[in-house]
Amino acid sequence: MQTPMTPSITVRSYYYPPLDNSPGATALVVQVTTLINSYMIWVGSCEEISGAESGSSSQSQPKSAVSAQPKSSLADDSENTHLADLQLVDLPGKEDDPRVLEAIRNGRFSKDWACAMPAINPGMHIASTPLFRSNESDITLAMAQRLARRWKKQVFLSADLPPKFEQGSRLLLELEKRVLESIRRVEESRAG
């Protein structure tokens, strides 16, 4: 009798309410795809879902599901490459909320995208590179380096955020806290 294997690729999505209560404040959606010894993280924004608490969704995806085609190719339009439709998001209290689904389905994957590898030895620098950058954004490179250093895994980090996030260091700090919280939740679910 064979025992079921734990999928090697899992996808979890997290909704975070706006960072502040000011008009036009943006809620965040963090999607963490767990691969073997690496994370693919996408951060996007969506409209606030009234009465919603931070929640999560987890769905394991077979490798064939993860290779879904984006709506445009990198060669055709690298600035407008969309995330593939990996799964429906089932966030507690916000089941299939169209705003969260829309943020994930239509998020631009290559607006600001970087990769970082943890150092082999403690004294070495972290290897990192921007994969795609637009003129208006460059937040992922440094954040990917910090995440790789902390979690000792390769990190692919993509952000599709409004310009106000790049202008305020407080907002960037809060954004990084949300990403760290998402990875912590993923690590806890894998351990337990």
Short mmCIF file of C-alpha atoms in Angstrom, two decimals:
data_model
loop_
_atom_site.label_atom_id
_atom_site.label_comp_id
_atom_site.label_asym_id
_atom_site.label_seq_id
_atom_site.Cartn_x
_atom_site.Cartn_y
_atom_site.Cartn_z
CA MET A 1 0.00 0.00 0.00
CA GLN A 2 1.38 3.38 -0.98
CA THR A 3 1.17 6.33 1.35
CA PRO A 4 0.09 9.63 -0.18
CA MET A 5 3.00 11.96 -0.79
CA THR A 6 2.99 15.53 0.37
CA PRO A 7 2.86 17.74 -2.72
CA SER A 8 6.17 19.41 -3.47
CA ILE A 9 4.44 22.56 -4.70
CA THR A 10 1.87 24.37 -2.58
CA VAL A 11 0.20 27.72 -3.07
CA ARG A 12 -1.17 29.82 -0.23
CA SER A 13 -2.81 33.21 -0.49
CA TYR A 14 -3.18 35.72 2.33
CA TYR A 15 -5.34 38.83 2.57
CA TYR A 16 -4.25 41.73 4.78
CA PRO A 17 -6.53 44.72 5.48
CA PRO A 18 -5.21 48.22 4.68
CA LEU A 19 -2.19 49.35 6.66
CA ASP A 20 -3.99 52.50 7.80
CA ASN A 21 -7.52 53.85 7.88
CA SER A 22 -6.94 56.77 5.52
CA PRO A 23 -9.19 57.17 2.48
CA GLY A 24 -7.87 55.21 -0.48
CA ALA A 25 -5.82 52.87 1.72
CA THR A 26 -4.98 49.65 -0.07
CA ALA A 27 -5.39 46.10 1.18
CA LEU A 28 -2.65 43.60 0.37
CA VAL A 29 -2.75 40.11 -1.10
CA VAL A 30 0.33 37.92 -0.64
CA GLN A 31 0.59 34.68 -2.57
CA VAL A 32 3.35 32.27 -1.52
CA THR A 33 4.20 29.36 -3.79
CA THR A 34 6.37 26.87 -1.94
CA LEU A 35 8.83 24.97 -4.10
CA ILE A 36 11.69 22.71 -3.06
CA ASN A 37 14.00 24.91 -0.94
CA SER A 38 12.60 28.10 -2.45
CA TYR A 39 9.68 30.49 -2.34
CA MET A 40 7.96 32.34 -5.15
CA ILE A 41 6.18 35.29 -3.54
CA TRP A 42 3.83 37.72 -5.24
CA VAL A 43 2.50 40.80 -3.44
CA GLY A 44 -0.36 42.82 -4.89
CA SER A 45 -3.08 45.17 -3.79
CA CYS A 46 -6.85 45.00 -3.84
CA GLU A 47 -9.82 46.92 -2.53
CA GLU A 48 -10.57 46.59 1.16
CA ILE A 49 -13.04 43.87 2.04
CA SER A 50 -15.25 45.36 4.74
CA GLY A 51 -15.57 43.30 7.90
CA ALA A 52 -12.79 40.94 6.83
CA GLU A 53 -9.99 39.72 9.04
CA SER A 54 -6.61 38.57 7.83
CA GLY A 55 -6.99 35.07 6.47
CA SER A 56 -5.34 32.46 4.37
CA SER A 57 -5.99 29.86 1.80
CA SER A 58 -3.96 26.82 1.04
CA GLN A 59 -4.19 24.59 -1.92
CA SER A 60 -1.66 22.11 -3.17
CA GLN A 61 -1.09 22.23 -6.86
CA PRO A 62 0.25 19.49 -9.09
CA LYS A 63 3.14 20.58 -11.24
CA SER A 64 0.95 20.65 -14.34
CA ALA A 65 -1.41 23.18 -12.74
CA VAL A 66 1.43 25.52 -11.91
CA SER A 67 2.55 25.70 -15.52
CA ALA A 68 -0.63 27.47 -16.64
CA GLN A 69 0.03 30.06 -19.34
CA PRO A 70 -0.03 33.77 -18.51
CA LYS A 71 -2.35 36.07 -20.45
CA SER A 72 0.57 37.63 -22.33
CA SER A 73 4.07 36.39 -23.03
CA LEU A 74 7.26 37.95 -21.73
CA ALA A 75 8.43 38.50 -25.28
CA ASP A 76 5.22 40.33 -26.22
CA ASP A 77 4.85 42.62 -23.22
CA SER A 78 7.14 42.15 -20.26
CA GLU A 79 5.55 45.07 -18.39
CA ASN A 80 2.06 43.57 -18.61
CA THR A 81 2.70 39.88 -17.95
CA HIS A 82 -0.11 38.54 -15.75
CA LEU A 83 -0.05 35.87 -13.09
CA ALA A 84 -1.37 32.53 -14.25
CA ASP A 85 -4.69 31.46 -12.75
CA LEU A 86 -3.27 28.94 -10.29
CA GLN A 87 -6.36 28.40 -8.15
CA LEU A 88 -9.44 29.95 -6.66
CA VAL A 89 -8.76 31.65 -3.37
CA ASP A 90 -10.83 30.46 -0.44
CA LEU A 91 -10.11 32.91 2.35
CA PRO A 92 -12.11 32.37 5.55
CA GLY A 93 -14.83 35.00 5.77
CA LYS A 94 -14.13 36.17 2.22
CA GLU A 95 -14.95 33.06 0.18
CA ASP A 96 -14.17 33.73 -3.45
CA ASP A 97 -14.31 37.48 -2.96
CA PRO A 98 -14.07 38.95 -6.46
CA ARG A 99 -11.63 41.69 -5.40
CA VAL A 100 -9.08 39.21 -4.06
CA LEU A 101 -9.54 36.91 -7.05
CA GLU A 102 -9.17 39.85 -9.42
CA ALA A 103 -5.97 41.02 -7.72
CA ILE A 104 -4.40 37.57 -8.08
CA ARG A 105 -5.62 36.90 -11.62
CA ASN A 106 -4.70 40.28 -13.05
CA GLY A 107 -1.59 41.05 -11.06
CA ARG A 108 1.44 42.05 -13.10
CA PHE A 109 4.11 39.51 -12.37
CA SER A 110 7.01 41.36 -13.92
CA LYS A 111 6.45 44.90 -12.72
CA ASP A 112 9.14 44.55 -10.06
CA TRP A 113 10.65 41.06 -9.76
CA ALA A 114 13.89 39.91 -8.11
CA CYS A 115 15.64 36.72 -7.08
CA ALA A 116 17.98 36.18 -4.12
CA MET A 117 19.98 33.14 -3.00
CA PRO A 118 21.11 32.64 0.59
CA ALA A 119 24.83 32.72 1.27
CA ILE A 120 26.59 29.35 1.48
CA ASN A 121 28.81 30.57 4.33
CA PRO A 122 27.79 33.11 6.98
CA GLY A 123 30.36 35.73 5.94
CA MET A 124 29.47 35.68 2.24
CA HIS A 125 27.24 38.15 0.44
CA ILE A 126 23.81 37.08 -0.74
CA ALA A 127 23.64 36.58 -4.49
CA SER A 128 20.73 38.50 -5.97
CA THR A 129 19.56 40.03 -9.21
CA PRO A 130 16.57 41.98 -10.47
CA LEU A 131 14.72 39.91 -13.06
CA PHE A 132 12.42 42.73 -14.20
CA ARG A 133 12.22 46.32 -13.04
CA SER A 134 10.16 49.25 -14.13
CA ASN A 135 11.24 52.84 -13.75
CA GLU A 136 8.75 53.42 -10.94
CA SER A 137 9.66 50.49 -8.70
CA ASP A 138 12.70 48.79 -7.23
CA ILE A 139 11.60 47.48 -3.83
CA THR A 140 11.93 43.74 -4.39
CA LEU A 141 15.71 43.34 -4.70
CA ALA A 142 16.63 44.43 -1.16
CA MET A 143 13.57 42.73 0.33
CA ALA A 144 14.35 39.44 -1.47
CA GLN A 145 17.89 39.58 -0.05
CA ARG A 146 16.60 40.02 3.50
CA LEU A 147 14.08 37.19 3.06
CA ALA A 148 16.72 34.82 1.66
CA ARG A 149 19.05 35.64 4.56
CA ARG A 150 16.33 35.06 7.14
CA TRP A 151 14.74 31.88 5.75
CA LYS A 152 17.90 30.34 4.19
CA LYS A 153 16.03 29.61 0.95
CA GLN A 154 16.05 30.96 -2.56
CA VAL A 155 13.44 33.71 -2.87
CA PHE A 156 11.72 34.96 -6.01
CA LEU A 157 9.81 38.10 -5.03
CA SER A 158 7.43 39.99 -7.29
CA ALA A 159 5.50 43.12 -6.30
CA ASP A 160 2.66 44.84 -8.14
CA LEU A 161 1.88 47.74 -5.84
CA PRO A 162 0.65 51.31 -6.18
CA PRO A 163 3.37 54.01 -6.25
CA LYS A 164 2.58 55.17 -2.69
CA PHE A 165 4.25 52.02 -1.31
CA GLU A 166 7.59 52.96 -2.82
CA GLN A 167 7.42 56.48 -1.42
CA GLY A 168 6.98 55.72 2.27
CA SER A 169 9.51 53.77 4.30
CA ARG A 170 6.83 53.06 6.94
CA LEU A 171 4.63 51.45 4.29
CA LEU A 172 7.54 49.37 3.02
CA LEU A 173 8.32 48.20 6.55
CA GLU A 174 4.68 47.20 7.07
CA LEU A 175 4.66 45.47 3.68
CA GLU A 176 7.73 43.44 4.62
CA LYS A 177 6.10 42.48 7.93
CA ARG A 178 3.08 41.14 5.99
CA VAL A 179 5.35 39.09 3.72
CA LEU A 180 7.26 37.72 6.74
CA GLU A 181 3.97 36.82 8.44
CA SER A 182 2.84 34.98 5.30
CA ILE A 183 6.07 32.95 5.11
CA ARG A 184 5.86 32.21 8.85
CA ARG A 185 2.34 30.83 8.33
CA VAL A 186 3.54 28.69 5.44
CA GLU A 187 6.43 27.33 7.52
CA GLU A 188 4.09 26.53 10.42
CA SER A 189 1.64 24.69 8.17
CA ARG A 190 4.45 22.62 6.63
CA ALA A 191 5.87 21.72 10.05
CA GLY A 192 2.51 20.80 11.55
#
